[in-house]
GROMACS .gro file of C-alpha atoms in nm:
model
  183
    1MET     CA    1   5.063 -16.380   7.349
    2VAL     CA    2   4.801 -16.127   7.242
    3THR     CA    3   4.532 -16.224   6.993
    4ALA     CA    4   4.579 -16.057   6.657
    5ALA     CA    5   4.329 -15.785   6.572
    6PRO     CA    6   4.111 -15.848   6.267
    7GLY     CA    7   4.318 -15.770   5.958
    8GLU     CA    8   4.666 -15.818   6.104
    9GLU     CA    9   4.705 -16.145   5.915
   10ARG     CA   10   4.656 -15.952   5.587
   11SER     CA   11   4.845 -15.636   5.672
   12PRO     CA   12   5.187 -15.630   5.835
   13ALA     CA   13   5.153 -15.251   5.865
   14LEU     CA   14   4.842 -15.295   6.082
   15ALA     CA   15   5.031 -15.550   6.292
   16LEU     CA   16   5.319 -15.301   6.322
   17VAL     CA   17   5.088 -15.032   6.460
   18ASN     CA   18   4.942 -15.281   6.706
   19SER     CA   19   5.288 -15.385   6.829
   20ARG     CA   20   5.245 -15.116   7.096
   21ARG     CA   21   4.949 -15.169   7.322
   22VAL     CA   22   4.793 -15.044   7.644
   23GLY     CA   23   5.041 -14.928   7.903
   24GLU     CA   24   5.404 -14.993   7.833
   25VAL     CA   25   5.357 -15.316   7.634
   26ASP     CA   26   5.582 -15.277   7.330
   27ASP     CA   27   5.686 -15.564   7.105
   28LEU     CA   28   5.962 -15.340   6.965
   29ALA     CA   29   6.107 -15.231   7.299
   30ALA     CA   30   6.452 -15.376   7.226
   31PRO     CA   31   6.638 -15.491   6.913
   32GLU     CA   32   6.601 -15.861   7.005
   33GLU     CA   33   6.226 -15.820   7.059
   34ALA     CA   34   6.192 -15.638   6.726
   35ALA     CA   35   6.377 -15.917   6.545
   36ALA     CA   36   6.145 -16.174   6.708
   37TRP     CA   37   5.841 -15.966   6.608
   38LEU     CA   38   5.962 -15.960   6.245
   39ARG     CA   39   6.000 -16.339   6.245
   40ARG     CA   40   5.652 -16.389   6.397
   41HIS     CA   41   5.504 -16.176   6.120
   42GLU     CA   42   5.688 -16.362   5.843
   43LEU     CA   43   5.899 -16.061   5.748
   44PRO     CA   44   6.264 -16.106   5.655
   45ALA     CA   45   6.464 -16.228   5.952
   46VAL     CA   46   6.727 -15.962   5.998
   47ALA     CA   47   6.954 -15.854   6.280
   48VAL     CA   48   6.811 -15.535   6.430
   49GLY     CA   49   7.045 -15.273   6.574
   50ALA     CA   50   6.962 -14.959   6.772
   51ASP     CA   51   6.937 -14.739   6.460
   52ASP     CA   52   6.721 -15.001   6.287
   53LEU     CA   53   6.492 -15.014   6.589
   54ARG     CA   54   6.450 -14.637   6.572
   55ARG     CA   55   6.358 -14.665   6.202
   56LEU     CA   56   6.094 -14.926   6.284
   57THR     CA   57   5.943 -14.728   6.572
   58ASP     CA   58   5.943 -14.405   6.369
   59LEU     CA   59   5.766 -14.590   6.089
   60ARG     CA   60   5.518 -14.735   6.340
   61ALA     CA   61   5.433 -14.383   6.464
   62ALA     CA   62   5.387 -14.258   6.107
   63VAL     CA   63   5.165 -14.552   6.008
   64ARG     CA   64   4.962 -14.505   6.330
   65GLU     CA   65   4.901 -14.145   6.222
   66LEU     CA   66   4.787 -14.263   5.876
   67LEU     CA   67   4.544 -14.514   6.027
   68ALA     CA   68   4.413 -14.263   6.279
   69ALA     CA   69   4.356 -14.012   5.998
   70LEU     CA   70   4.165 -14.275   5.799
   71ALA     CA   71   3.950 -14.366   6.100
   72GLU     CA   72   3.883 -14.000   6.181
   73ASP     CA   73   3.823 -13.903   5.816
   74ARG     CA   74   4.089 -13.632   5.815
   75PRO     CA   75   4.417 -13.576   5.633
   76PRO     CA   76   4.724 -13.721   5.807
   77ALA     CA   77   5.014 -13.507   5.925
   78ALA     CA   78   5.247 -13.430   5.636
   79THR     CA   79   5.545 -13.564   5.832
   80ALA     CA   80   5.376 -13.904   5.863
   81VAL     CA   81   5.321 -13.920   5.488
   82GLU     CA   82   5.683 -13.818   5.426
   83THR     CA   83   5.812 -14.081   5.670
   84VAL     CA   84   5.609 -14.360   5.507
   85ASN     CA   85   5.707 -14.254   5.156
   86ALA     CA   86   6.076 -14.236   5.250
   87ALA     CA   87   6.058 -14.582   5.407
   88ALA     CA   88   5.890 -14.722   5.095
   89ARG     CA   89   6.182 -14.592   4.889
   90ALA     CA   90   6.440 -14.755   5.120
   91ASP     CA   91   6.445 -15.066   4.902
   92ALA     CA   92   6.340 -15.109   4.543
   93ALA     CA   93   6.137 -15.409   4.445
   94ALA     CA   94   6.157 -15.552   4.097
   95PRO     CA   95   5.932 -15.802   3.923
   96GLN     CA   96   6.087 -16.147   3.894
   97LEU     CA   97   5.958 -16.439   3.696
   98VAL     CA   98   5.916 -16.739   3.926
   99TRP     CA   99   5.770 -16.979   3.679
  100PRO     CA  100   5.483 -16.971   3.609
  101ARG     CA  101   5.404 -16.649   3.796
  102LYS     CA  102   5.544 -16.303   3.855
  103GLU     CA  103   5.658 -16.196   4.204
  104TRP     CA  104   5.790 -15.866   4.329
  105ARG     CA  105   6.121 -15.923   4.502
  106SER     CA  106   6.353 -15.697   4.694
  107THR     CA  107   6.670 -15.574   4.530
  108ARG     CA  108   6.830 -15.580   4.877
  109PRO     CA  109   6.700 -15.902   5.033
  110GLY     CA  110   6.770 -15.974   5.398
  111THR     CA  111   6.820 -15.611   5.498
  112VAL     CA  112   6.636 -15.374   5.729
  113ASP     CA  113   6.576 -15.160   5.419
  114GLU     CA  114   6.373 -15.448   5.277
  115VAL     CA  115   6.173 -15.476   5.601
  116VAL     CA  116   6.086 -15.106   5.638
  117ALA     CA  117   6.006 -15.076   5.267
  118THR     CA  118   5.776 -15.380   5.285
  119LEU     CA  119   5.593 -15.238   5.586
  120ALA     CA  120   5.568 -14.890   5.433
  121ARG     CA  121   5.440 -15.020   5.099
  122ASP     CA  122   5.175 -15.220   5.284
  123ALA     CA  123   5.072 -14.907   5.476
  124ILE     CA  124   5.043 -14.723   5.143
  125ASP     CA  125   4.830 -15.007   5.002
  126VAL     CA  126   4.601 -14.990   5.306
  127ALA     CA  127   4.572 -14.610   5.311
  128GLY     CA  128   4.523 -14.578   4.937
  129GLY     CA  129   4.315 -14.889   4.877
  130ASP     CA  130   3.989 -15.057   4.966
  131LEU     CA  131   4.109 -15.160   5.313
  132GLY     CA  132   4.145 -14.795   5.415
  133ARG     CA  133   3.770 -14.756   5.456
  134LEU     CA  134   3.768 -15.052   5.698
  135VAL     CA  135   4.026 -14.912   5.945
  136ARG     CA  136   3.880 -14.850   6.290
  137PRO     CA  137   4.024 -14.786   6.635
  138CYS     CA  138   3.918 -15.023   6.910
  139GLU     CA  139   3.642 -14.860   7.115
  140ALA     CA  140   3.743 -15.025   7.442
  141HIS     CA  141   3.856 -14.775   7.705
  142GLY     CA  142   4.235 -14.756   7.711
  143CYS     CA  143   4.293 -14.974   7.404
  144VAL     CA  144   4.512 -14.818   7.136
  145ARG     CA  145   4.490 -15.090   6.869
  146PHE     CA  146   4.336 -15.062   6.522
  147PHE     CA  147   4.156 -15.328   6.321
  148PHE     CA  148   3.976 -15.380   5.989
  149ARG     CA  149   3.605 -15.360   6.057
  150GLU     CA  150   3.453 -15.611   5.820
  151HIS     CA  151   3.135 -15.664   6.020
  152ALA     CA  152   2.903 -15.369   6.083
  153ARG     CA  153   2.853 -15.450   6.451
  154ARG     CA  154   3.220 -15.500   6.541
  155ARG     CA  155   3.352 -15.229   6.774
  156TRP     CA  156   3.651 -15.392   6.943
  157CYS     CA  157   3.984 -15.533   6.831
  158SER     CA  158   3.940 -15.856   7.027
  159THR     CA  159   3.697 -16.052   7.239
  160THR     CA  160   3.910 -15.954   7.539
  161CYS     CA  161   3.837 -15.585   7.480
  162GLY     CA  162   3.469 -15.658   7.414
  163ASP     CA  163   3.446 -15.860   7.736
  164ARG     CA  164   3.614 -15.576   7.931
  165VAL     CA  165   3.362 -15.324   7.796
  166ARG     CA  166   3.064 -15.549   7.874
  167ALA     CA  167   3.194 -15.624   8.225
  168ALA     CA  168   3.246 -15.253   8.295
  169ARG     CA  169   2.896 -15.174   8.165
  170HIS     CA  170   2.749 -15.449   8.385
  171GLN     CA  171   2.939 -15.320   8.689
  172ARG     CA  172   2.811 -14.966   8.625
  173LEU     CA  173   2.453 -15.096   8.607
  174VAL     CA  174   2.494 -15.288   8.933
  175VAL     CA  175   2.627 -14.977   9.109
  176GLU     CA  176   2.347 -14.761   8.965
  177GLN     CA  177   2.085 -15.012   9.079
  178ARG     CA  178   2.231 -15.020   9.432
  179GLU     CA  179   2.237 -14.642   9.447
  180ALA     CA  180   1.879 -14.622   9.315
  181GLY     CA  181   1.771 -14.869   9.586
  182ARG     CA  182   1.913 -14.646   9.861
  183GLU     CA  183   1.716 -14.341   9.754
   0.00000   0.00000   0.00000
């Protein structure tokens, strides 16, 4: 099990983007794996078919583009914005009184529409809200994950990536010192 990147516990859209990692590691590689991923992230437990899986992976690619655009301070591709907006419209949410508070609840509970709409609305909240300025890509070579940078010195999505970078830097220094000693 991979350690969650900072912010994944607050943003299921960030967790969705990070469901594909270095190499061919993909938590959404098959319908059963996608359903398990949804359960792990406390999203509605739904049966995921092949078409549903495609909707989730298309949404993941669109949200990745939004986060990359935020991190690079550029506008996202229009198709990514359209994909996220369409997914957000897949299921309406309506306010419900759950005494003594108000909650927003799906009008189509237990469906894939509810899941993709929930993920898309979270992506919209991130991109259009205060969390958007915190989105950063991991700076470790080969890592493709994003995280919320809430500490000015943080550069990596996990201690594993930070350790890899430090070990590589140390190895480079050792090699440079050996080569300098031969001259």
